[in-house]
Amino acid sequence: MTNQALPWKKLIVALDLNSEEEIDEVVKLLAPEKVKFKIGSIAFTKFGPELVRKFTKKGIDIFVDLKLYDIPNTMKETASIITEMAAWAFTVHTKAGEEALIAVRDEVAKCAKEKDIRKPLILGVTELTSATASLAEVLNLVEVAHAARIDGVIASPQDLQAIKAKFKNALKVITPGIRSPLDEKGDQKRISTAKTAFSNGADYIVVGRPIISRKDYLKAAEEVLSY
Ligand code: C5P
């Protein structure tokens, strides 16, 4: 029995693995807790859209993290294909600019309506959590997401409070860079524990290696959420 008082539904587990058996095992163990899963460039490059469809067909929430960054037409055409996969959410770079984000937003709405599929959340990447960036730079990028009226942003735990203070609930904030005091930092620079991230207003947290590099995925996830 897992501790049901923990915020399982706000956990997104990054499936940064290149073994389909391991990916299946993580999903099998954690899907019953109603967590969400992120398929990023590692698993997507290896297994393609079929991996996304395999899970979305079963009603599992998949976040397609390909961090689209291109001219508006290329971004919106790609966004439409991701929408057809019935993804729960996907990422674009806010640095692509307001025009590109609006093109993506309009295309996703059109595609979801025409095909009668759930509209995925469009999440804007600000600065990568492995990079050092000033708060002012991050807030400028969040402003682009806000102006384009997309659903949310990806930001480091350390920028959370300032983003929530300025933009209130107009944007969801999804936070990677989560580590318990027991975990290795790896390449992440701007980190916090899960509890601190939630108390600072994170709508969801993204956790990869602290869970997927352990043998007991369920216990590892429970541990991450407990700190
Ligand atoms: O293993 P770890 O917990 O560091 O994984 C974090 C995940 O979040 C990775 O899949 C990484 O690509 C992603 N991510 C990030 N920083 C961002 C956006 C996404 O770490 N700004």
mmCIF file of C-alpha atoms and ligand atoms in Angstrom:
data_model
loop_
_atom_site.group_PDB
_atom_site.id
_atom_site.type_symbol
_atom_site.label_atom_id
_atom_site.label_comp_id
_atom_site.label_asym_id
_atom_site.label_seq_id
_atom_site.Cartn_x
_atom_site.Cartn_y
_atom_site.Cartn_z
ATOM 1 C CA MET A 1 0.000 0.000 0.000
ATOM 2 C CA THR A 2 1.345 3.424 -0.925
ATOM 3 C CA ASN A 3 0.771 6.526 1.163
ATOM 4 C CA GLN A 4 -2.345 8.044 -0.428
ATOM 5 C CA ALA A 5 -1.900 11.321 1.468
ATOM 6 C CA LEU A 6 0.990 12.153 -0.899
ATOM 7 C CA PRO A 7 0.275 14.247 -4.030
ATOM 8 C CA TRP A 8 0.663 11.380 -6.547
ATOM 9 C CA LYS A 9 -1.531 13.115 -9.150
ATOM 10 C CA LYS A 10 0.875 16.048 -9.278
ATOM 11 C CA LEU A 11 3.856 13.847 -10.111
ATOM 12 C CA ILE A 12 5.132 13.510 -13.685
ATOM 13 C CA VAL A 13 7.716 10.756 -14.065
ATOM 14 C CA ALA A 14 10.271 11.355 -16.847
ATOM 15 C CA LEU A 15 10.680 8.120 -18.845
ATOM 16 C CA ASP A 16 14.251 8.986 -19.895
ATOM 17 C CA LEU A 17 15.129 5.350 -20.612
ATOM 18 C CA ASN A 18 16.191 3.551 -23.767
ATOM 19 C CA SER A 19 14.792 0.156 -22.797
ATOM 20 C CA GLU A 20 11.121 -0.435 -23.567
ATOM 21 C CA GLU A 21 10.977 -3.188 -20.935
ATOM 22 C CA GLU A 22 12.092 -0.736 -18.266
ATOM 23 C CA ILE A 23 9.666 1.929 -19.486
ATOM 24 C CA ASP A 24 6.810 -0.603 -19.359
ATOM 25 C CA GLU A 25 7.807 -1.636 -15.845
ATOM 26 C CA VAL A 26 7.883 1.975 -14.557
ATOM 27 C CA VAL A 27 4.459 2.662 -16.092
ATOM 28 C CA LYS A 28 2.999 -0.627 -14.828
ATOM 29 C CA LEU A 29 4.065 0.105 -11.256
ATOM 30 C CA LEU A 30 3.209 3.803 -11.140
ATOM 31 C CA ALA A 31 0.139 4.206 -13.392
ATOM 32 C CA PRO A 32 -2.196 2.795 -10.693
ATOM 33 C CA GLU A 33 -1.172 5.769 -8.508
ATOM 34 C CA LYS A 34 -2.496 8.085 -11.263
ATOM 35 C CA VAL A 35 0.863 9.740 -11.896
ATOM 36 C CA LYS A 36 1.600 11.175 -15.347
ATOM 37 C CA PHE A 37 4.553 10.233 -17.561
ATOM 38 C CA LYS A 38 6.877 12.310 -19.679
ATOM 39 C CA ILE A 39 8.252 11.002 -22.962
ATOM 40 C CA GLY A 40 11.156 13.207 -24.000
ATOM 41 C CA SER A 41 13.767 13.133 -26.733
ATOM 42 C CA ILE A 42 15.474 9.954 -25.465
ATOM 43 C CA ALA A 43 12.485 7.608 -25.521
ATOM 44 C CA PHE A 44 10.788 9.398 -28.438
ATOM 45 C CA THR A 45 13.848 9.152 -30.666
ATOM 46 C CA LYS A 46 14.230 5.480 -29.846
ATOM 47 C CA PHE A 47 10.600 4.290 -29.911
ATOM 48 C CA GLY A 48 8.706 7.017 -31.782
ATOM 49 C CA PRO A 49 5.068 8.084 -31.566
ATOM 50 C CA GLU A 50 3.958 4.441 -31.164
ATOM 51 C CA LEU A 51 5.217 4.557 -27.579
ATOM 52 C CA VAL A 52 3.021 7.589 -26.877
ATOM 53 C CA ARG A 53 -0.018 5.972 -28.513
ATOM 54 C CA LYS A 54 0.519 2.695 -26.654
ATOM 55 C CA PHE A 55 -0.070 4.512 -23.360
ATOM 56 C CA THR A 56 -2.618 7.159 -24.382
ATOM 57 C CA LYS A 57 -4.842 4.371 -25.788
ATOM 58 C CA LYS A 58 -4.967 2.943 -22.264
ATOM 59 C CA GLY A 59 -5.998 6.318 -20.839
ATOM 60 C CA ILE A 60 -2.583 7.071 -19.337
ATOM 61 C CA ASP A 61 -1.623 10.771 -19.332
ATOM 62 C CA ILE A 62 1.467 11.352 -21.479
ATOM 63 C CA PHE A 63 3.454 14.567 -21.608
ATOM 64 C CA VAL A 64 5.358 14.756 -24.924
ATOM 65 C CA ASP A 65 8.461 16.801 -24.119
ATOM 66 C CA LEU A 66 10.093 17.597 -27.463
ATOM 67 C CA LYS A 67 10.648 21.288 -26.675
ATOM 68 C CA LEU A 68 9.622 22.543 -30.121
ATOM 69 C CA TYR A 69 11.679 25.518 -31.288
ATOM 70 C CA ASP A 70 11.310 26.464 -34.961
ATOM 71 C CA ILE A 71 9.491 28.787 -37.352
ATOM 72 C CA PRO A 72 5.735 29.126 -36.641
ATOM 73 C CA ASN A 73 4.581 26.879 -39.515
ATOM 74 C CA THR A 74 6.881 23.980 -38.556
ATOM 75 C CA MET A 75 5.913 24.283 -34.905
ATOM 76 C CA LYS A 76 2.170 24.318 -35.564
ATOM 77 C CA GLU A 77 2.278 21.344 -37.955
ATOM 78 C CA THR A 78 4.257 19.330 -35.387
ATOM 79 C CA ALA A 79 1.882 20.418 -32.603
ATOM 80 C CA SER A 80 -1.056 19.156 -34.641
ATOM 81 C CA ILE A 81 0.551 15.685 -34.940
ATOM 82 C CA ILE A 82 1.198 15.619 -31.185
ATOM 83 C CA THR A 83 -2.455 16.559 -30.581
ATOM 84 C CA GLU A 84 -3.511 13.571 -32.719
ATOM 85 C CA MET A 85 -1.495 11.307 -30.402
ATOM 86 C CA ALA A 86 -3.936 12.323 -27.615
ATOM 87 C CA ALA A 87 -1.094 13.659 -25.470
ATOM 88 C CA TRP A 88 -1.992 15.226 -22.121
ATOM 89 C CA ALA A 89 0.587 18.014 -22.621
ATOM 90 C CA PHE A 90 3.582 18.983 -24.751
ATOM 91 C CA THR A 91 6.371 21.567 -24.693
ATOM 92 C CA VAL A 92 7.419 24.459 -26.897
ATOM 93 C CA HIS A 93 10.279 26.895 -26.287
ATOM 94 C CA THR A 94 9.054 30.340 -25.239
ATOM 95 C CA LYS A 95 12.156 31.675 -27.041
ATOM 96 C CA ALA A 96 10.382 30.791 -30.317
ATOM 97 C CA GLY A 97 8.346 33.957 -29.647
ATOM 98 C CA GLU A 98 4.729 35.007 -29.257
ATOM 99 C CA GLU A 99 3.777 34.613 -32.926
ATOM 100 C CA ALA A 100 4.921 30.982 -32.991
ATOM 101 C CA LEU A 101 3.160 30.182 -29.710
ATOM 102 C CA ILE A 102 -0.104 31.710 -30.944
ATOM 103 C CA ALA A 103 0.163 29.681 -34.172
ATOM 104 C CA VAL A 104 0.619 26.520 -32.085
ATOM 105 C CA ARG A 105 -2.282 27.403 -29.778
ATOM 106 C CA ASP A 106 -4.685 28.049 -32.655
ATOM 107 C CA GLU A 107 -3.657 24.902 -34.529
ATOM 108 C CA VAL A 108 -4.011 22.686 -31.454
ATOM 109 C CA ALA A 109 -7.512 24.053 -30.768
ATOM 110 C CA LYS A 110 -8.525 23.515 -34.404
ATOM 111 C CA CYS A 111 -7.112 20.004 -34.602
ATOM 112 C CA ALA A 112 -8.641 18.888 -31.282
ATOM 113 C CA LYS A 113 -12.056 20.216 -32.322
ATOM 114 C CA GLU A 114 -11.980 18.674 -35.808
ATOM 115 C CA LYS A 115 -10.838 15.279 -34.557
ATOM 116 C CA ASP A 116 -12.839 15.400 -31.311
ATOM 117 C CA ILE A 117 -9.807 14.733 -29.130
ATOM 118 C CA ARG A 118 -8.873 16.243 -25.780
ATOM 119 C CA LYS A 119 -6.882 19.467 -26.225
ATOM 120 C CA PRO A 120 -3.356 18.955 -24.834
ATOM 121 C CA LEU A 121 -1.846 21.541 -22.499
ATOM 122 C CA ILE A 122 0.759 23.691 -24.246
ATOM 123 C CA LEU A 123 3.679 24.306 -21.904
ATOM 124 C CA GLY A 124 6.441 26.820 -22.586
ATOM 125 C CA VAL A 125 10.023 26.027 -21.610
ATOM 126 C CA THR A 126 11.716 29.063 -20.097
ATOM 127 C CA GLU A 127 15.347 28.499 -19.130
ATOM 128 C CA LEU A 128 16.598 24.923 -18.702
ATOM 129 C CA THR A 129 17.107 24.017 -15.063
ATOM 130 C CA SER A 130 20.660 22.891 -15.868
ATOM 131 C CA ALA A 131 21.474 26.461 -16.982
ATOM 132 C CA THR A 132 22.165 29.500 -14.873
ATOM 133 C CA ALA A 133 19.682 32.238 -15.724
ATOM 134 C CA SER A 134 18.568 35.445 -14.027
ATOM 135 C CA LEU A 135 15.033 35.753 -12.693
ATOM 136 C CA ALA A 136 14.458 38.739 -14.981
ATOM 137 C CA GLU A 137 15.316 36.615 -18.046
ATOM 138 C CA VAL A 138 12.942 33.875 -16.879
ATOM 139 C CA LEU A 139 10.098 36.338 -16.182
ATOM 140 C CA ASN A 140 10.497 37.861 -19.659
ATOM 141 C CA LEU A 141 10.036 34.410 -21.186
ATOM 142 C CA VAL A 142 7.035 33.669 -18.959
ATOM 143 C CA GLU A 143 5.563 36.955 -20.218
ATOM 144 C CA VAL A 144 5.785 35.589 -23.797
ATOM 145 C CA ALA A 145 3.810 32.486 -22.729
ATOM 146 C CA HIS A 146 1.269 34.662 -20.936
ATOM 147 C CA ALA A 147 0.829 37.021 -23.888
ATOM 148 C CA ALA A 148 0.298 34.055 -26.227
ATOM 149 C CA ARG A 149 -2.232 32.588 -23.748
ATOM 150 C CA ILE A 150 -0.751 29.112 -23.663
ATOM 151 C CA ASP A 151 -1.513 26.869 -20.667
ATOM 152 C CA GLY A 152 1.645 26.966 -18.620
ATOM 153 C CA VAL A 153 5.407 27.094 -18.329
ATOM 154 C CA ILE A 154 8.251 24.865 -17.254
ATOM 155 C CA ALA A 155 10.432 26.637 -14.728
ATOM 156 C CA SER A 156 12.956 25.871 -12.032
ATOM 157 C CA PRO A 157 11.798 25.521 -8.416
ATOM 158 C CA GLN A 158 13.738 28.656 -7.578
ATOM 159 C CA ASP A 159 11.727 30.810 -9.996
ATOM 160 C CA LEU A 160 8.355 29.422 -8.915
ATOM 161 C CA GLN A 161 7.368 31.922 -6.261
ATOM 162 C CA ALA A 162 8.171 34.940 -8.425
ATOM 163 C CA ILE A 163 6.218 33.489 -11.382
ATOM 164 C CA LYS A 164 3.171 32.668 -9.245
ATOM 165 C CA ALA A 165 3.318 36.105 -7.576
ATOM 166 C CA LYS A 166 3.357 37.882 -10.929
ATOM 167 C CA PHE A 167 1.045 35.707 -13.048
ATOM 168 C CA LYS A 168 -1.182 34.170 -10.323
ATOM 169 C CA ASN A 169 -3.109 31.220 -11.722
ATOM 170 C CA ALA A 170 -3.105 32.423 -15.338
ATOM 171 C CA LEU A 171 -0.362 29.892 -16.059
ATOM 172 C CA LYS A 172 0.302 26.438 -14.679
ATOM 173 C CA VAL A 173 3.882 25.990 -13.529
ATOM 174 C CA ILE A 174 5.581 22.630 -13.999
ATOM 175 C CA THR A 175 8.854 22.170 -12.198
ATOM 176 C CA PRO A 176 11.755 19.823 -12.904
ATOM 177 C CA GLY A 177 14.967 19.868 -10.874
ATOM 178 C CA ILE A 178 13.382 18.048 -7.929
ATOM 179 C CA ARG A 179 15.733 16.255 -5.556
ATOM 180 C CA SER A 180 15.330 14.838 -2.051
ATOM 181 C CA PRO A 181 18.303 15.303 0.298
ATOM 182 C CA LEU A 182 19.148 11.631 -0.429
ATOM 183 C CA ASP A 183 19.468 12.111 -4.223
ATOM 184 C CA GLU A 184 22.375 12.950 -6.531
ATOM 185 C CA LYS A 185 22.003 16.408 -8.089
ATOM 186 C CA GLY A 186 23.322 15.219 -11.466
ATOM 187 C CA ASP A 187 23.447 18.079 -13.995
ATOM 188 C CA GLN A 188 20.551 19.977 -12.386
ATOM 189 C CA LYS A 189 21.655 23.279 -10.847
ATOM 190 C CA ARG A 190 18.507 24.992 -9.579
ATOM 191 C CA ILE A 191 16.876 22.328 -7.421
ATOM 192 C CA SER A 192 14.446 21.892 -4.514
ATOM 193 C CA THR A 193 12.561 19.128 -2.730
ATOM 194 C CA ALA A 194 9.045 18.181 -3.847
ATOM 195 C CA LYS A 195 7.390 19.626 -0.721
ATOM 196 C CA THR A 196 9.126 22.985 -1.139
ATOM 197 C CA ALA A 197 8.137 23.096 -4.818
ATOM 198 C CA PHE A 198 4.475 22.409 -3.970
ATOM 199 C CA SER A 199 4.414 24.918 -1.120
ATOM 200 C CA ASN A 200 5.836 27.509 -3.530
ATOM 201 C CA GLY A 201 2.957 26.894 -5.916
ATOM 202 C CA ALA A 202 4.099 24.185 -8.387
ATOM 203 C CA ASP A 203 1.110 22.652 -10.167
ATOM 204 C CA TYR A 204 3.125 19.557 -11.134
ATOM 205 C CA ILE A 205 6.682 18.340 -10.596
ATOM 206 C CA VAL A 206 8.786 16.376 -13.098
ATOM 207 C CA VAL A 207 11.114 13.741 -11.676
ATOM 208 C CA GLY A 208 13.379 11.456 -13.688
ATOM 209 C CA ARG A 209 16.603 9.943 -12.394
ATOM 210 C CA PRO A 210 15.749 9.930 -8.663
ATOM 211 C CA ILE A 211 12.993 7.433 -9.610
ATOM 212 C CA ILE A 212 14.045 5.682 -12.817
ATOM 213 C CA SER A 213 17.618 4.975 -11.750
ATOM 214 C CA ARG A 214 16.404 3.056 -8.682
ATOM 215 C CA LYS A 215 15.281 -0.571 -8.663
ATOM 216 C CA ASP A 216 12.127 -0.103 -6.645
ATOM 217 C CA TYR A 217 10.377 2.624 -8.674
ATOM 218 C CA LEU A 218 7.356 2.842 -6.408
ATOM 219 C CA LYS A 219 9.365 3.218 -3.217
ATOM 220 C CA ALA A 220 11.647 5.777 -4.898
ATOM 221 C CA ALA A 221 8.635 7.842 -6.033
ATOM 222 C CA GLU A 222 7.142 7.699 -2.560
ATOM 223 C CA GLU A 223 10.442 8.885 -1.110
ATOM 224 C CA VAL A 224 10.725 11.822 -3.544
ATOM 225 C CA LEU A 225 7.179 12.951 -2.673
ATOM 226 C CA SER A 226 7.838 12.641 1.079
ATOM 227 C CA TYR A 227 10.599 15.278 1.258
HETATM 228 O O1 C5P B 1 16.377 13.130 -14.093
HETATM 229 P P1 C5P B 1 15.786 14.468 -13.764
HETATM 230 O O2 C5P B 1 14.858 14.437 -12.559
HETATM 231 O O3 C5P B 1 16.826 15.562 -13.659
HETATM 232 O O4 C5P B 1 14.859 14.785 -15.026
HETATM 233 C C1 C5P B 1 14.266 16.020 -15.281
HETATM 234 C C2 C5P B 1 13.514 15.939 -16.580
HETATM 235 O O5 C5P B 1 12.940 17.212 -16.861
HETATM 236 C C3 C5P B 1 14.375 15.581 -17.785
HETATM 237 O O6 C5P B 1 13.566 14.765 -18.627
HETATM 238 C C4 C5P B 1 14.655 16.907 -18.472
HETATM 239 O O7 C5P B 1 14.769 16.763 -19.863
HETATM 240 C C5 C5P B 1 13.406 17.705 -18.121
HETATM 241 N N1 C5P B 1 13.543 19.168 -18.102
HETATM 242 C C6 C5P B 1 14.418 19.850 -17.283
HETATM 243 N N2 C5P B 1 14.490 21.230 -17.308
HETATM 244 C C7 C5P B 1 13.680 21.928 -18.102
HETATM 245 C C8 C5P B 1 12.779 21.251 -18.927
HETATM 246 C C9 C5P B 1 12.719 19.864 -18.898
HETATM 247 O O8 C5P B 1 15.142 19.222 -16.520
HETATM 248 N N3 C5P B 1 13.692 23.259 -18.056
#
